[in-house]
Structures are given as structure tokens and as C-alpha cells.
Backbone as ProteinMPNN parsed JSONL, in Angstrom:
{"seq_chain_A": "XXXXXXXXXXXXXXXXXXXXXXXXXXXXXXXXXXXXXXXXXXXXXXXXXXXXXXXXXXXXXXXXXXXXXXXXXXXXXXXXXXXXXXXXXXXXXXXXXXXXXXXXXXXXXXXXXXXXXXXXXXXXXXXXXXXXXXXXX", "coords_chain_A": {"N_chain_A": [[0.827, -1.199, 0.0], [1.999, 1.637, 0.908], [4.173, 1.648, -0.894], [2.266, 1.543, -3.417], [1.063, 4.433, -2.616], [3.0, 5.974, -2.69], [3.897, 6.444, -5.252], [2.143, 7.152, -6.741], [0.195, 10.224, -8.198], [-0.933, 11.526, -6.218], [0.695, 11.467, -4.647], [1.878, 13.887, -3.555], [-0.242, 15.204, -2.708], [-0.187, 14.442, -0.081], [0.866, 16.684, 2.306], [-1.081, 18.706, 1.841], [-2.901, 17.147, 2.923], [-2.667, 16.632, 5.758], [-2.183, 19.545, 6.571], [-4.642, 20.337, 6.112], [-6.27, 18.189, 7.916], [-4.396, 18.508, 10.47], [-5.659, 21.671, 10.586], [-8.524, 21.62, 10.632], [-9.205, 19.147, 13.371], [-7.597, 20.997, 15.338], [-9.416, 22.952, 14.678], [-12.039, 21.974, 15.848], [-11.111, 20.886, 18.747], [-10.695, 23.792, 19.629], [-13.308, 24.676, 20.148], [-15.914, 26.224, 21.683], [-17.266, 24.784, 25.092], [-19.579, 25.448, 25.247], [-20.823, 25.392, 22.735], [-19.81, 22.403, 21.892], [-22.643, 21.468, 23.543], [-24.698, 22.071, 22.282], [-25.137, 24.981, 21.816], [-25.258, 26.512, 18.847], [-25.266, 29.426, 18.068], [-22.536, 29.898, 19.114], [-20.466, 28.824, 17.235], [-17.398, 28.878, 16.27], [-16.0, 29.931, 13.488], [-13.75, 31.098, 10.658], [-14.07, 30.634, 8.455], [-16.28, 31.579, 6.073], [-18.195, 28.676, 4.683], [-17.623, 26.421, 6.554], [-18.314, 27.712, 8.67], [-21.27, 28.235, 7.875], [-21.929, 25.52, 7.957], [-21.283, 24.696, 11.098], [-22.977, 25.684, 11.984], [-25.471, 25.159, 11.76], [-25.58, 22.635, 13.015], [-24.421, 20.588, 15.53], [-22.449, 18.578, 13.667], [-22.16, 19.53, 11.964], [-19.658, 20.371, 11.556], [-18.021, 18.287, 10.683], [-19.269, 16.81, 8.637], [-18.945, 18.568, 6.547], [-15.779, 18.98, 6.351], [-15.526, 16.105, 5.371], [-16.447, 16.143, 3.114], [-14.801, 17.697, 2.232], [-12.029, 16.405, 2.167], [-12.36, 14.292, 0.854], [-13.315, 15.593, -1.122], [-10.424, 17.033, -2.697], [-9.239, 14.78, -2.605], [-10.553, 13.805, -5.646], [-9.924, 15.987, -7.295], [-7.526, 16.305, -7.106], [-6.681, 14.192, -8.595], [-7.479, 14.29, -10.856], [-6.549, 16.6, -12.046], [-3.541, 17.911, -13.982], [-0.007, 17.85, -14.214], [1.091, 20.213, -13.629], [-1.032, 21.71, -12.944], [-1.978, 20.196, -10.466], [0.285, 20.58, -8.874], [-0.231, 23.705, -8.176], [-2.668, 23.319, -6.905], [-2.729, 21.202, -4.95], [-0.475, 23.186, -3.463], [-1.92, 25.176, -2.903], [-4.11, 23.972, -0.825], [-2.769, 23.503, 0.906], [-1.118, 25.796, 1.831], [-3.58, 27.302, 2.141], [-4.812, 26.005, 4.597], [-2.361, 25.674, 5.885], [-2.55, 28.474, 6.784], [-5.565, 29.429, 8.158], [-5.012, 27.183, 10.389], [-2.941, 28.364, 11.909], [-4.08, 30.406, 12.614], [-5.71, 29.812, 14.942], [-3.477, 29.033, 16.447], [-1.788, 30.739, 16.979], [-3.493, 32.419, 18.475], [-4.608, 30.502, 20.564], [-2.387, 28.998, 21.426], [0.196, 30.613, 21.316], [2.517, 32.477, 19.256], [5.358, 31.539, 18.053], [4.002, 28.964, 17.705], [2.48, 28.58, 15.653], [4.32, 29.602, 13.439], [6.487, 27.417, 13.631], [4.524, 25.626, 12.816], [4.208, 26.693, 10.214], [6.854, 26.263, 8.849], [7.336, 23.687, 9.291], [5.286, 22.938, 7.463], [5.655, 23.725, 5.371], [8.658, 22.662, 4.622], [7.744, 19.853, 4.608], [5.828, 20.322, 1.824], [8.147, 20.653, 0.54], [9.673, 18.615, 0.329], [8.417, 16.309, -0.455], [7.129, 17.12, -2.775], [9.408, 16.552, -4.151], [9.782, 13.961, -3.938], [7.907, 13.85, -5.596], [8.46, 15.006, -8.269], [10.829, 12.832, -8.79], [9.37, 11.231, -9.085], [7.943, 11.138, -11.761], [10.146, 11.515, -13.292], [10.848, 9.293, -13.512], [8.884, 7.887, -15.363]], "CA_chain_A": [[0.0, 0.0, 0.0], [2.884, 2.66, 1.18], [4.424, 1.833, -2.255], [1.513, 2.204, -4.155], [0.778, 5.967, -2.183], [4.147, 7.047, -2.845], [4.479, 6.228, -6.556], [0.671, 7.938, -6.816], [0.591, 11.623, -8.334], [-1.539, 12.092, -5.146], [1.497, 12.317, -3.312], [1.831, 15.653, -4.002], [-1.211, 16.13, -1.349], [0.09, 14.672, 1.702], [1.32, 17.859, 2.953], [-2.006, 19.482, 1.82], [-3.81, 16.359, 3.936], [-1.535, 17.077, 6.856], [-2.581, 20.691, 6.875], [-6.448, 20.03, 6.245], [-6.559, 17.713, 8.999], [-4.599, 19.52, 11.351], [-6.767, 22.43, 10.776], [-10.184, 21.006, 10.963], [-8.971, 19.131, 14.34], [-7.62, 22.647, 15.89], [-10.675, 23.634, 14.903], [-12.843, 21.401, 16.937], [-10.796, 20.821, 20.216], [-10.968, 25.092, 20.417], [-14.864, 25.063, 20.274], [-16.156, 25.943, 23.436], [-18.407, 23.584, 25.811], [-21.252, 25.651, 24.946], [-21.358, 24.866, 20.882], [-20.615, 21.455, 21.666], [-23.403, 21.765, 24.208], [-25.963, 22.503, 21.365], [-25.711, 26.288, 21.37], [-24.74, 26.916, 17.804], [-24.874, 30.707, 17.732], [-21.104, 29.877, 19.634], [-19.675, 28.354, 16.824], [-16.29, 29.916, 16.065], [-15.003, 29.32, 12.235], [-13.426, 32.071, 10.052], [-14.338, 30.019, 7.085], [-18.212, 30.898, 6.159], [-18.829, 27.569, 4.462], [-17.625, 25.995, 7.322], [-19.273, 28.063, 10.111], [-22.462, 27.644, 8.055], [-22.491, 23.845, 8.722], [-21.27, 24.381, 12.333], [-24.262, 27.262, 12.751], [-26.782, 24.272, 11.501], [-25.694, 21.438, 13.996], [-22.877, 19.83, 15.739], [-22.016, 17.61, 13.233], [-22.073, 19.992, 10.348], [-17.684, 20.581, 10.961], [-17.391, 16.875, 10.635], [-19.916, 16.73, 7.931], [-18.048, 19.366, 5.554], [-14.344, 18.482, 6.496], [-15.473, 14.76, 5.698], [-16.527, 16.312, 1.993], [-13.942, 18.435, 1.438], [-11.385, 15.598, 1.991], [-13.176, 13.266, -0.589], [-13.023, 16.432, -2.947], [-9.365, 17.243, -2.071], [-8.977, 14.094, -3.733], [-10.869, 13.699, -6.64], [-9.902, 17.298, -7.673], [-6.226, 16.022, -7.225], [-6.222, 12.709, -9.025], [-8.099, 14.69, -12.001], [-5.761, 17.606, -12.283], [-2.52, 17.773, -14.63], [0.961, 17.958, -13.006], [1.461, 21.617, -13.216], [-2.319, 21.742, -11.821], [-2.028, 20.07, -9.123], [0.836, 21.003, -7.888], [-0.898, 24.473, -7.666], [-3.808, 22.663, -6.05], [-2.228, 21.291, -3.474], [0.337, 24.682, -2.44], [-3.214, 26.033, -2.776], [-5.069, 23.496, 0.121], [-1.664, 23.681, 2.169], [-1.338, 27.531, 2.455], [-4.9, 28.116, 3.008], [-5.503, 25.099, 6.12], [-1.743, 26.438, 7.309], [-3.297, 29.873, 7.873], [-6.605, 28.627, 9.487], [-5.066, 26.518, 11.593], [-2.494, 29.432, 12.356], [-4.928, 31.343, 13.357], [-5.777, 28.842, 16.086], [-2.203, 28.854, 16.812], [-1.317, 31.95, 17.245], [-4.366, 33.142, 19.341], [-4.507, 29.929, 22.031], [-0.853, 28.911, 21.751], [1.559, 31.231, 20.695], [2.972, 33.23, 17.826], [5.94, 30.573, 17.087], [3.582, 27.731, 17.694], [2.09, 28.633, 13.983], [5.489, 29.661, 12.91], [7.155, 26.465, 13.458], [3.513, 24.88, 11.788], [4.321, 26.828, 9.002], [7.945, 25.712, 8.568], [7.062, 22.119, 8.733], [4.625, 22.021, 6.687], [7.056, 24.105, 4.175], [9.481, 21.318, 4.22], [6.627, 18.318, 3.872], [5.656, 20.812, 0.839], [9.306, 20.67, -0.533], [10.229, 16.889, 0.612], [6.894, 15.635, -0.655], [7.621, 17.784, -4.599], [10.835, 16.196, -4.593], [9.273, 12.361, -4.215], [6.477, 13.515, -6.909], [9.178, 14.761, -9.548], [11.27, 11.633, -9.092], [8.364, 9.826, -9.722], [7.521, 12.043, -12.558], [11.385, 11.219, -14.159], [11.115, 7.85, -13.479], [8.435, 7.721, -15.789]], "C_chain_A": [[0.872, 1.265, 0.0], [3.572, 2.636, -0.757], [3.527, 2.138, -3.582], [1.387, 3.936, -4.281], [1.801, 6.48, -2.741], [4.786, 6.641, -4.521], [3.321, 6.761, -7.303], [1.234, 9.266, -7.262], [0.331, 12.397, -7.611], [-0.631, 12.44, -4.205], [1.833, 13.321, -2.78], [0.929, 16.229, -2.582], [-1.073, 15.818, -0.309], [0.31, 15.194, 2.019], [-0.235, 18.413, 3.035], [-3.163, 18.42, 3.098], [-3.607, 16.942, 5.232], [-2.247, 18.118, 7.255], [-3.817, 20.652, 7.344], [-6.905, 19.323, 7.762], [-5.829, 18.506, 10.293], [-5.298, 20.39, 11.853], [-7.993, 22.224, 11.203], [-10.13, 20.204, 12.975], [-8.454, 20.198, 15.578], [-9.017, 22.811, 16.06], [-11.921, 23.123, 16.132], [-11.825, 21.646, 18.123], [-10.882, 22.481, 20.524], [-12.178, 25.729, 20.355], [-15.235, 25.066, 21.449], [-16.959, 24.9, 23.752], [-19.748, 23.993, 25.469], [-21.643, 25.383, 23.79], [-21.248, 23.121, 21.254], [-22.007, 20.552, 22.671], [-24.959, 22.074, 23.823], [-26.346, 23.802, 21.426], [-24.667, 26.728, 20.169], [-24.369, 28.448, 17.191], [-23.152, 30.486, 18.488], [-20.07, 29.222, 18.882], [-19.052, 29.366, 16.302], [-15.288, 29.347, 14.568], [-14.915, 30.609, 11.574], [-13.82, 31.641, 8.057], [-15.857, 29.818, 6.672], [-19.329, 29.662, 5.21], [-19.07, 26.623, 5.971], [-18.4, 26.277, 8.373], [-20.886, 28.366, 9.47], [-22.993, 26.402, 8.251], [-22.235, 23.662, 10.206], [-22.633, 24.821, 12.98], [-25.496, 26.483, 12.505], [-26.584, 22.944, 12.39], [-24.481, 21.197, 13.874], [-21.877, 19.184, 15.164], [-21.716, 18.001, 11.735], [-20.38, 20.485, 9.829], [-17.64, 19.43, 10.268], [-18.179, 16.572, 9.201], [-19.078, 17.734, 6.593], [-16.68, 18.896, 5.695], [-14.035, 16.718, 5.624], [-15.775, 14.985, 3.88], [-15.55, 16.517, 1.565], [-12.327, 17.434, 1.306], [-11.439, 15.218, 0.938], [-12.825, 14.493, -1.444], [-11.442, 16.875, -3.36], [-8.968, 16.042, -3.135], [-9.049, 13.973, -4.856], [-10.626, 14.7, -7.523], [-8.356, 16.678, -8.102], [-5.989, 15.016, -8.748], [-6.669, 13.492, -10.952], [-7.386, 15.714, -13.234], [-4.214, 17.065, -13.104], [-1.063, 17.997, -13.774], [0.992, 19.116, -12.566], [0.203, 21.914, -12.206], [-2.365, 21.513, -10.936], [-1.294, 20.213, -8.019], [0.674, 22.521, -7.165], [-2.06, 24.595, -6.296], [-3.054, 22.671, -4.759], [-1.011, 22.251, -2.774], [-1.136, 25.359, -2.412], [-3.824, 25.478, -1.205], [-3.36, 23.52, 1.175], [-1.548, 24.888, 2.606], [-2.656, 27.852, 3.081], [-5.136, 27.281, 4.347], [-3.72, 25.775, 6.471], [-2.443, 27.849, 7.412], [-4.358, 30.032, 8.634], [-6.096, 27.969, 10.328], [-3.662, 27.464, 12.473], [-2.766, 30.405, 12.667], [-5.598, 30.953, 14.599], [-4.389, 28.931, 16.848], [-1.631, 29.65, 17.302], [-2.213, 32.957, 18.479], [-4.51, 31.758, 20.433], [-3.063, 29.198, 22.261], [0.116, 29.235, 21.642], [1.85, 31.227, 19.16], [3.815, 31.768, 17.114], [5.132, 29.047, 16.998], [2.866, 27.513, 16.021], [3.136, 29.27, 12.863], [6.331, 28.468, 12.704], [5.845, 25.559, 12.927], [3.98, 25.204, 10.729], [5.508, 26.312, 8.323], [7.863, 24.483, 8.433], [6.084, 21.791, 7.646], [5.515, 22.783, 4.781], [8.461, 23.241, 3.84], [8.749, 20.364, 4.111], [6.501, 18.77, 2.231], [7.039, 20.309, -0.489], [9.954, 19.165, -0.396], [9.103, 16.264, -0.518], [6.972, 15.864, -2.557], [8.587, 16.92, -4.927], [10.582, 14.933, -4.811], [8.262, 12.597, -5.673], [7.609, 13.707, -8.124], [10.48, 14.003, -10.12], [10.128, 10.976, -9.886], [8.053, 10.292, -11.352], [8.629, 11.383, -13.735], [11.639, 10.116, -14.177], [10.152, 6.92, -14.759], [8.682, 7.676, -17.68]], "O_chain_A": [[0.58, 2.071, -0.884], [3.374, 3.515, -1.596], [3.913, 2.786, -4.555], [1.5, 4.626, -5.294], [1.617, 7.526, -3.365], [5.982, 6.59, -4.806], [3.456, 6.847, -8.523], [2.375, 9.608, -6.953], [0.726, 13.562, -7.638], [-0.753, 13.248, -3.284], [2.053, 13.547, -1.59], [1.168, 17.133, -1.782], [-1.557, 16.47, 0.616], [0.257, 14.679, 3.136], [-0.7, 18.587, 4.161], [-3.967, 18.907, 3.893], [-4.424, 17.728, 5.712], [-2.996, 17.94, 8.215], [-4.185, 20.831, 8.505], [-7.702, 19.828, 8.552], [-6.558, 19.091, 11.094], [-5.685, 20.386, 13.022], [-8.419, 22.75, 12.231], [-10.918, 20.674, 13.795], [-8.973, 20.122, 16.692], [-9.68, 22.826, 17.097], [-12.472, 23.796, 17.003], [-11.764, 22.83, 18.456], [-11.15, 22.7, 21.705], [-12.325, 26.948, 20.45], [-15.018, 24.162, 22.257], [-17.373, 24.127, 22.888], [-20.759, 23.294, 25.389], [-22.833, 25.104, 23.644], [-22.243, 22.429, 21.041], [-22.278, 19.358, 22.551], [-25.963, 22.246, 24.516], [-27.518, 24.108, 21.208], [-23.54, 27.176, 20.382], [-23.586, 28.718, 16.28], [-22.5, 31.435, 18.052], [-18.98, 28.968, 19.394], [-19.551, 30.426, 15.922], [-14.276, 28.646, 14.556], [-15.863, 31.37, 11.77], [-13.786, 32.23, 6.977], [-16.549, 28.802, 6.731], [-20.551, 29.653, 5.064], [-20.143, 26.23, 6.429], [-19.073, 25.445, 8.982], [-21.754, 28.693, 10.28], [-24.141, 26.135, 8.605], [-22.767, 22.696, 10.752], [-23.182, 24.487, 14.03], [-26.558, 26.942, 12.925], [-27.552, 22.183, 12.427], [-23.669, 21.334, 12.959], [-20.748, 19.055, 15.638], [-21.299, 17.36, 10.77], [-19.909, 20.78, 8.73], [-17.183, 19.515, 9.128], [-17.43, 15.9, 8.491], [-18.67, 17.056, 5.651], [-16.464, 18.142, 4.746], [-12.945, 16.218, 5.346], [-15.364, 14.045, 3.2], [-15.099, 15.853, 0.631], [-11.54, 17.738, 0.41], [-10.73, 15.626, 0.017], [-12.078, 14.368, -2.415], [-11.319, 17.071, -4.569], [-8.494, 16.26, -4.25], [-8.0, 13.967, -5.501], [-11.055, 14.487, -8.657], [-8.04, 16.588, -9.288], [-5.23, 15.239, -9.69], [-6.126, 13.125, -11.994], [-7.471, 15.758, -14.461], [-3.786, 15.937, -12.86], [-1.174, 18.341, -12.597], [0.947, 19.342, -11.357], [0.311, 22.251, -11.027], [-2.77, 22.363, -10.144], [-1.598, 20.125, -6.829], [1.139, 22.77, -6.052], [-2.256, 25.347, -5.341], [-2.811, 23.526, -3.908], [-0.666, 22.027, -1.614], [-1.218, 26.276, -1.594], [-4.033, 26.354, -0.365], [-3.466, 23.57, 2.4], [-1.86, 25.134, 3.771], [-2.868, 28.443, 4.14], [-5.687, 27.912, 5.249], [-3.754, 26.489, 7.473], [-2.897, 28.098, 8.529], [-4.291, 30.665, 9.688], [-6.73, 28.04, 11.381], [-3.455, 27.174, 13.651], [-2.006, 31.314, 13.0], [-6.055, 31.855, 15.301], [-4.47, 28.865, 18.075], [-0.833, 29.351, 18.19], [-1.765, 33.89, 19.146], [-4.515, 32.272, 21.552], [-2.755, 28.875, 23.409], [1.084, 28.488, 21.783], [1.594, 30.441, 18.248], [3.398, 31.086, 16.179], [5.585, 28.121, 16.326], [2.807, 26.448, 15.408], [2.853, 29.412, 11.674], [6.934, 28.41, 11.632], [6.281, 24.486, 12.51], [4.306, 24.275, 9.99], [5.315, 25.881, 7.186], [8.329, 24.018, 7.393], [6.012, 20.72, 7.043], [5.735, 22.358, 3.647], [9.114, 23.329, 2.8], [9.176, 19.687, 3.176], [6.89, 17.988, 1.363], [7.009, 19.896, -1.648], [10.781, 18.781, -1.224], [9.577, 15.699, -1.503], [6.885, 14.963, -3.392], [8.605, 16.504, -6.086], [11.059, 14.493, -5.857], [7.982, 11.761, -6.531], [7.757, 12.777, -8.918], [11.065, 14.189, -11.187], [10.08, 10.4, -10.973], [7.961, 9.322, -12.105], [8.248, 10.874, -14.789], [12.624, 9.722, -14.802], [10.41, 5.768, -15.108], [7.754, 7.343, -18.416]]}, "name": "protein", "num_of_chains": 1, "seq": "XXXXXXXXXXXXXXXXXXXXXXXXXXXXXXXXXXXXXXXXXXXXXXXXXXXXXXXXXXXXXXXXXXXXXXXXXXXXXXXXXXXXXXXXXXXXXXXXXXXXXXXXXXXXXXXXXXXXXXXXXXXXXXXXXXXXXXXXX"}
């Protein structure tokens, strides 16, 4: 399976996974007790797709995050090389700055500084496995 993933053109988006999920998890554990408590005017997302599925029920983060994965993919697998390697610096920059905005406001400035640096080397480790694979071809 690992050899399959990493000979995939999808590899390209583990960094962008990485991010996504980070983010979306941030996001929940810094929801207060009262949203998941069933008062939805307290949901806290900067993203208004997202905080319109939190603002319709508990289950509406997990419910979008659980799409946008699945599309994350199929967007990927569909896309041309140059494309997707846009794509995914596209879904990695935008979930690191959401979830550096979590980061920076309940744990510290470098705590979304040293996010961003790692996921800036996954970005450039991760390129470097796709355009082997790319020349191997």
C-alpha cells in the first residue's frame, strides 16, 4: 500500500492532507463547551462555508471536512501535473493559515510559525518524491 501511495501523483497532497486535517482538528478541540453543548450561535469558524455547517448542527464541521477531503482528492487525481501542484500549495497555504490562526491566538505566535515551517518542508520533501516519480516515468 505505502508503495503504491508514494508512486501515486496524489502524493503531491500529503502535505495538503496534513494541513487540512490539522486544521479542521484545531478547529474542533478550540470550540467551546457551549457549541458542543448545542448552542450553535457559539460556533467559532473564520471560514463561512464551514461556520455555516457548524451554525446548523454539531455535526455539520465533521460533515463538511469529511466532503472536502473526498473532494481534495478527486480534484487532485483529475488535475494535470502543473495543476495540481498548484492545487495542493493552494489546500496547504490556506488550512496552514486557518489553523495558524488557532495557533497563534490559544498557543503562541511561534507555535504557527514552526507549523508553518514544517509544513514548508513536507511541501518541498513531498515535490521532490512527486518529480522523481515524474522522471522515473
Amino acid at each position: 500500500m505505502k508503495d503504491k501511495i508514494l508512486n501515486s501523483k496524489l502524493i503531491l497532497l500529503i502535505p495538503a492532507y496534513w494541513a487540512c486535517l490539522f486544521d479542521e482538528i484545531i478547529t474542533i478541540i478550540n470550540q467551546s463547551d457551549d457549541y458542543w453543548k448545542g448552542d450553535l450561535s457559539k460556533a467559532n469558524e473564520g471560514n463561512p462555508i464551514g461556520a455555516f455547517f457548524m451554525a446548523n448542527h454539531t455535526s455539520g464541521l465533521y460533515i463538511i471536512c469529511g466532503l472536502w477531503l473526498i473532494l481534495i482528492a478527486i480534484i487532485g487525481y483529475k488535475l494535470s501535473n502543473r495543476k495540481l501542484k498548484i492545487f495542493a500549495l493552494f489546500v496547504l497555504i490556506a488550512h496552514s493559515f486557518g489553523a495558524s490562526t488557532w495557533l497563534s491566538q490559544y498557543y503562541g505566535f511561534w507555535y504557527a510559525i514552526i507549523f508553518i515551517l514544517i509544513n514548508s518542508i513536507l511541501f518541498i520533501e513531498f515535490e521532490n518524491l512527486y518529480e522523481k516519480r515524474v522522471h522515473e516515468k
